[in-house]
Short mmCIF file of C-alpha atoms in Angstrom, two decimals:
data_model
loop_
_atom_site.label_atom_id
_atom_site.label_comp_id
_atom_site.label_asym_id
_atom_site.label_seq_id
_atom_site.Cartn_x
_atom_site.Cartn_y
_atom_site.Cartn_z
CA UNK A 1 -138.24 52.39 135.27
CA UNK A 2 -137.95 50.00 132.46
CA UNK A 3 -135.46 47.19 132.47
CA UNK A 4 -133.54 44.45 130.28
CA UNK A 5 -131.64 42.06 131.41
CA UNK A 6 -130.11 39.12 129.62
CA UNK A 7 -128.07 37.13 132.30
CA UNK A 8 -126.15 34.92 129.15
CA UNK A 9 -122.23 36.63 128.55
CA UNK A 10 -121.57 34.07 126.54
CA UNK A 11 -123.09 31.21 124.91
CA UNK A 12 -121.92 28.44 122.86
CA UNK A 13 -123.49 26.03 120.84
CA UNK A 14 -122.68 23.21 118.39
CA UNK A 15 -123.17 23.68 114.14
CA UNK A 16 -127.15 22.44 113.37
CA UNK A 17 -128.26 22.40 117.05
CA UNK A 18 -131.00 24.71 118.80
CA UNK A 19 -130.23 27.01 121.17
CA UNK A 20 -132.08 29.56 123.58
CA UNK A 21 -130.75 32.91 124.57
CA UNK A 22 -132.63 34.29 127.58
CA UNK A 23 -134.14 37.78 128.09
CA UNK A 24 -136.17 38.85 131.29
CA UNK A 25 -137.18 42.47 131.09
CA UNK A 26 -139.26 44.65 133.55
CA UNK A 27 -141.84 47.75 133.04
CA UNK A 28 -145.13 49.11 134.43
CA UNK A 29 -146.20 49.81 130.59
CA UNK A 30 -148.96 47.71 129.50
CA UNK A 31 -148.24 48.16 126.07
CA UNK A 32 -144.84 47.56 124.65
CA UNK A 33 -142.73 45.97 122.33
CA UNK A 34 -140.02 43.58 122.36
CA UNK A 35 -137.06 42.92 119.97
CA UNK A 36 -134.14 41.29 119.43
CA UNK A 37 -131.24 42.69 117.01
CA UNK A 38 -127.73 40.39 116.13
CA UNK A 39 -124.73 42.46 115.84
CA UNK A 40 -121.78 40.63 113.73
CA UNK A 41 -117.83 41.23 113.94
CA UNK A 42 -118.44 44.12 111.61
CA UNK A 43 -120.32 45.89 113.63
CA UNK A 44 -123.72 46.68 112.32
CA UNK A 45 -127.01 46.22 114.01
CA UNK A 46 -129.35 43.73 112.24
CA UNK A 47 -133.19 43.44 113.46
CA UNK A 48 -134.12 39.80 113.96
CA UNK A 49 -137.86 39.83 115.41
CA UNK A 50 -140.50 41.61 117.08
CA UNK A 51 -142.87 40.69 119.76
CA UNK A 52 -145.87 42.79 120.69
CA UNK A 53 -146.88 42.85 124.23
CA UNK A 54 -150.18 42.09 123.00
CA UNK A 55 -149.81 39.71 120.89
CA UNK A 56 -151.41 35.96 121.45
CA UNK A 57 -148.48 34.11 119.43
CA UNK A 58 -145.15 33.94 119.97
CA UNK A 59 -143.17 35.64 116.88
CA UNK A 60 -141.52 33.40 114.54
CA UNK A 61 -138.71 34.57 111.17
CA UNK A 62 -137.69 31.76 109.57
CA UNK A 63 -134.97 30.21 111.78
CA UNK A 64 -135.90 32.73 114.94
CA UNK A 65 -138.52 32.55 117.35
CA UNK A 66 -139.13 33.84 120.45
CA UNK A 67 -140.45 32.55 122.95
CA UNK A 68 -142.80 35.23 125.04
CA UNK A 69 -143.95 34.12 128.26
CA UNK A 70 -145.59 37.59 129.57
CA UNK A 71 -146.57 36.57 133.20
CA UNK A 72 -142.98 35.62 133.96
CA UNK A 73 -141.47 38.82 131.82
CA UNK A 74 -139.60 36.31 129.64
CA UNK A 75 -139.12 37.22 125.92
CA UNK A 76 -136.12 34.31 124.81
CA UNK A 77 -134.31 34.53 121.49
CA UNK A 78 -134.85 30.91 120.25
CA UNK A 79 -132.21 29.83 117.24
CA UNK A 80 -132.95 26.36 115.47
CA UNK A 81 -130.22 24.88 113.08
CA UNK A 82 -127.53 27.05 114.17
CA UNK A 83 -125.22 27.89 111.35
CA UNK A 84 -121.37 29.11 111.70
CA UNK A 85 -122.82 32.47 110.91
CA UNK A 86 -124.73 32.90 113.69
CA UNK A 87 -122.01 33.65 115.62
CA UNK A 88 -122.23 37.25 116.59
CA UNK A 89 -123.41 39.35 119.76
CA UNK A 90 -127.18 39.39 120.40
CA UNK A 91 -129.23 42.30 122.24
CA UNK A 92 -132.52 41.75 123.64
CA UNK A 93 -134.18 45.74 123.23
CA UNK A 94 -137.76 46.98 124.87
CA UNK A 95 -139.73 49.92 123.40
CA UNK A 96 -139.88 53.01 126.34
CA UNK A 97 -142.14 56.19 126.59
CA UNK A 98 -139.03 57.99 125.28
CA UNK A 99 -139.91 58.66 122.10
CA UNK A 100 -139.91 54.60 121.61
CA UNK A 101 -136.02 54.64 121.52
CA UNK A 102 -135.21 50.83 122.58
CA UNK A 103 -133.91 50.06 126.22
CA UNK A 104 -131.23 47.34 125.30
CA UNK A 105 -129.85 44.53 127.36
CA UNK A 106 -125.87 44.19 127.68
CA UNK A 107 -125.81 41.44 125.30
CA UNK A 108 -124.69 37.54 125.03
CA UNK A 109 -122.09 36.49 122.67
CA UNK A 110 -123.13 33.03 120.86
CA UNK A 111 -119.71 31.30 119.38
CA UNK A 112 -121.32 28.06 117.08
CA UNK A 113 -119.00 25.43 116.26
CA UNK A 114 -118.26 23.39 113.77
CA UNK B 1 -131.48 52.42 99.24
CA UNK B 2 -129.15 53.69 101.57
CA UNK B 3 -130.93 53.67 104.53
CA UNK B 4 -129.29 55.48 107.50
CA UNK B 5 -125.83 56.94 107.05
CA UNK B 6 -123.28 58.15 109.45
CA UNK B 7 -120.21 60.19 108.77
CA UNK B 8 -117.32 59.50 109.90
CA UNK B 9 -117.15 56.24 110.19
CA UNK B 10 -113.54 56.33 112.61
CA UNK B 11 -112.11 59.80 114.16
CA UNK B 12 -109.09 60.34 116.72
CA UNK B 13 -109.59 63.27 118.68
CA UNK B 14 -107.78 64.72 121.53
CA UNK B 15 -109.04 66.12 124.55
CA UNK B 16 -110.81 68.75 124.56
CA UNK B 17 -111.31 69.06 120.76
CA UNK B 18 -114.93 69.38 119.46
CA UNK B 19 -116.46 67.33 116.43
CA UNK B 20 -120.12 66.90 115.05
CA UNK B 21 -121.39 63.34 113.87
CA UNK B 22 -123.66 63.33 110.91
CA UNK B 23 -126.21 61.18 110.84
CA UNK B 24 -128.54 61.02 107.92
CA UNK B 25 -131.70 59.06 106.90
CA UNK B 26 -133.40 58.46 103.63
CA UNK B 27 -136.38 56.66 105.07
CA UNK B 28 -139.03 59.61 105.64
CA UNK B 29 -138.41 58.63 109.25
CA UNK B 30 -140.24 61.31 112.25
CA UNK B 31 -137.82 59.81 114.91
CA UNK B 32 -134.51 59.57 115.14
CA UNK B 33 -131.89 58.45 117.53
CA UNK B 34 -128.22 58.49 119.20
CA UNK B 35 -126.72 55.65 120.88
CA UNK B 36 -123.37 54.97 122.16
CA UNK B 37 -122.13 51.15 122.83
CA UNK B 38 -119.35 50.47 125.14
CA UNK B 39 -117.91 46.72 125.80
CA UNK B 40 -120.45 45.23 129.00
CA UNK B 41 -122.80 47.99 128.46
CA UNK B 42 -124.85 47.56 125.25
CA UNK B 43 -126.23 50.59 123.81
CA UNK B 44 -127.65 53.40 125.96
CA UNK B 45 -129.32 56.23 124.15
CA UNK B 46 -128.02 60.17 124.12
CA UNK B 47 -130.44 61.92 122.80
CA UNK B 48 -133.75 61.91 120.23
CA UNK B 49 -135.36 63.53 118.28
CA UNK B 50 -139.33 62.95 117.40
CA UNK B 51 -139.34 65.33 114.36
CA UNK B 52 -137.79 68.14 112.64
CA UNK B 53 -136.64 70.78 115.14
CA UNK B 54 -137.31 68.50 118.48
CA UNK B 55 -134.85 67.17 120.62
CA UNK B 56 -134.68 65.67 124.00
CA UNK B 57 -132.18 63.40 126.11
CA UNK B 58 -132.08 60.05 126.72
CA UNK B 59 -130.46 58.13 129.46
CA UNK B 60 -126.49 59.55 128.88
CA UNK B 61 -126.84 63.09 127.63
CA UNK B 62 -124.23 64.90 129.48
CA UNK B 63 -121.00 66.59 127.48
CA UNK B 64 -123.21 65.95 124.25
CA UNK B 65 -125.21 68.75 121.85
CA UNK B 66 -127.59 67.24 119.26
CA UNK B 67 -129.59 69.61 116.43
CA UNK B 68 -132.48 67.94 114.20
CA UNK B 69 -132.59 71.44 111.65
CA UNK B 70 -134.27 69.13 108.97
CA UNK B 71 -136.37 65.67 109.08
CA UNK B 72 -133.72 63.54 107.25
CA UNK B 73 -130.49 64.28 109.69
CA UNK B 74 -129.65 64.12 113.25
CA UNK B 75 -126.16 65.75 113.95
CA UNK B 76 -124.48 65.22 117.42
CA UNK B 77 -122.15 67.25 118.82
CA UNK B 78 -118.97 66.73 121.26
CA UNK B 79 -118.06 70.14 122.20
CA UNK B 80 -115.11 69.43 124.25
CA UNK B 81 -114.32 65.44 123.96
CA UNK B 82 -113.13 63.76 126.92
CA UNK B 83 -111.35 59.81 127.16
CA UNK B 84 -114.59 58.73 128.68
CA UNK B 85 -116.88 59.63 125.46
CA UNK B 86 -114.57 56.76 123.30
CA UNK B 87 -117.26 54.57 122.16
CA UNK B 88 -118.73 53.55 119.19
CA UNK B 89 -121.97 55.44 118.28
CA UNK B 90 -124.79 54.44 116.45
CA UNK B 91 -127.69 56.60 114.81
CA UNK B 92 -130.90 54.96 113.82
CA UNK B 93 -134.47 56.36 113.13
CA UNK B 94 -138.10 54.77 112.98
CA UNK B 95 -141.69 55.67 111.93
CA UNK B 96 -142.78 56.34 115.68
CA UNK B 97 -145.72 54.84 115.11
CA UNK B 98 -146.27 53.24 118.38
CA UNK B 99 -144.30 50.32 120.52
CA UNK B 100 -143.51 48.33 117.13
CA UNK B 101 -141.26 50.80 115.35
CA UNK B 102 -138.38 48.70 114.33
CA UNK B 103 -135.17 50.76 114.62
CA UNK B 104 -132.77 50.95 112.02
CA UNK B 105 -129.32 51.71 112.21
CA UNK B 106 -126.61 53.12 110.26
CA UNK B 107 -123.46 50.98 110.55
CA UNK B 108 -121.60 53.16 113.78
CA UNK B 109 -118.94 55.11 113.36
CA UNK B 110 -115.73 54.44 116.30
CA UNK B 111 -114.36 58.09 118.20
CA UNK B 112 -111.47 57.86 120.25
CA UNK B 113 -110.55 60.45 122.07
CA UNK B 114 -106.61 60.34 123.74
#
């Protein structure tokens, strides 16, 4: 069975600093996708970044990058130059065989302080 | 561009009442999903559909039924609501063309069962 683990319930970071949110996964499938979503206090789910299991390079999207270490089964999200608006819940997720639905971790709450 | 629309946004039910949540997408996506979000639990898959006329069970299907009579709509029904079904419900859709398919989410529907 697939499993996503986010071990950090809450994180603090100072504005303009970089922060890493941890995500480890477990799957026996050779082909899978890894996703990060942001959920601000308003509640919507915002897609941030995607990494495929066969992608050779780490994914980047603006200030977001995904540190993909396949052998360690980790897919950590790195946010550079944090902004106050980055304060939110962050979910790591992996695509599953069930209609390519995503299995989600329990999330990490990030608070960016001035 | 509406994307994924859920109705209603909020609802309060009494134990034993029934209701239906409606999800509509205008992106011509084949795949649709219903998740529930509870504090500290992340998002858990209730049911999903890989095309018009098809439905399948996810991780937590008990107490829910679904229908996909039209490609653009995915309905989630509660026949006899229970307090354990108090949650925020998210509908999502995707093109379903493999593990790289990003899920597009609705804004969520907050359901309280008294």
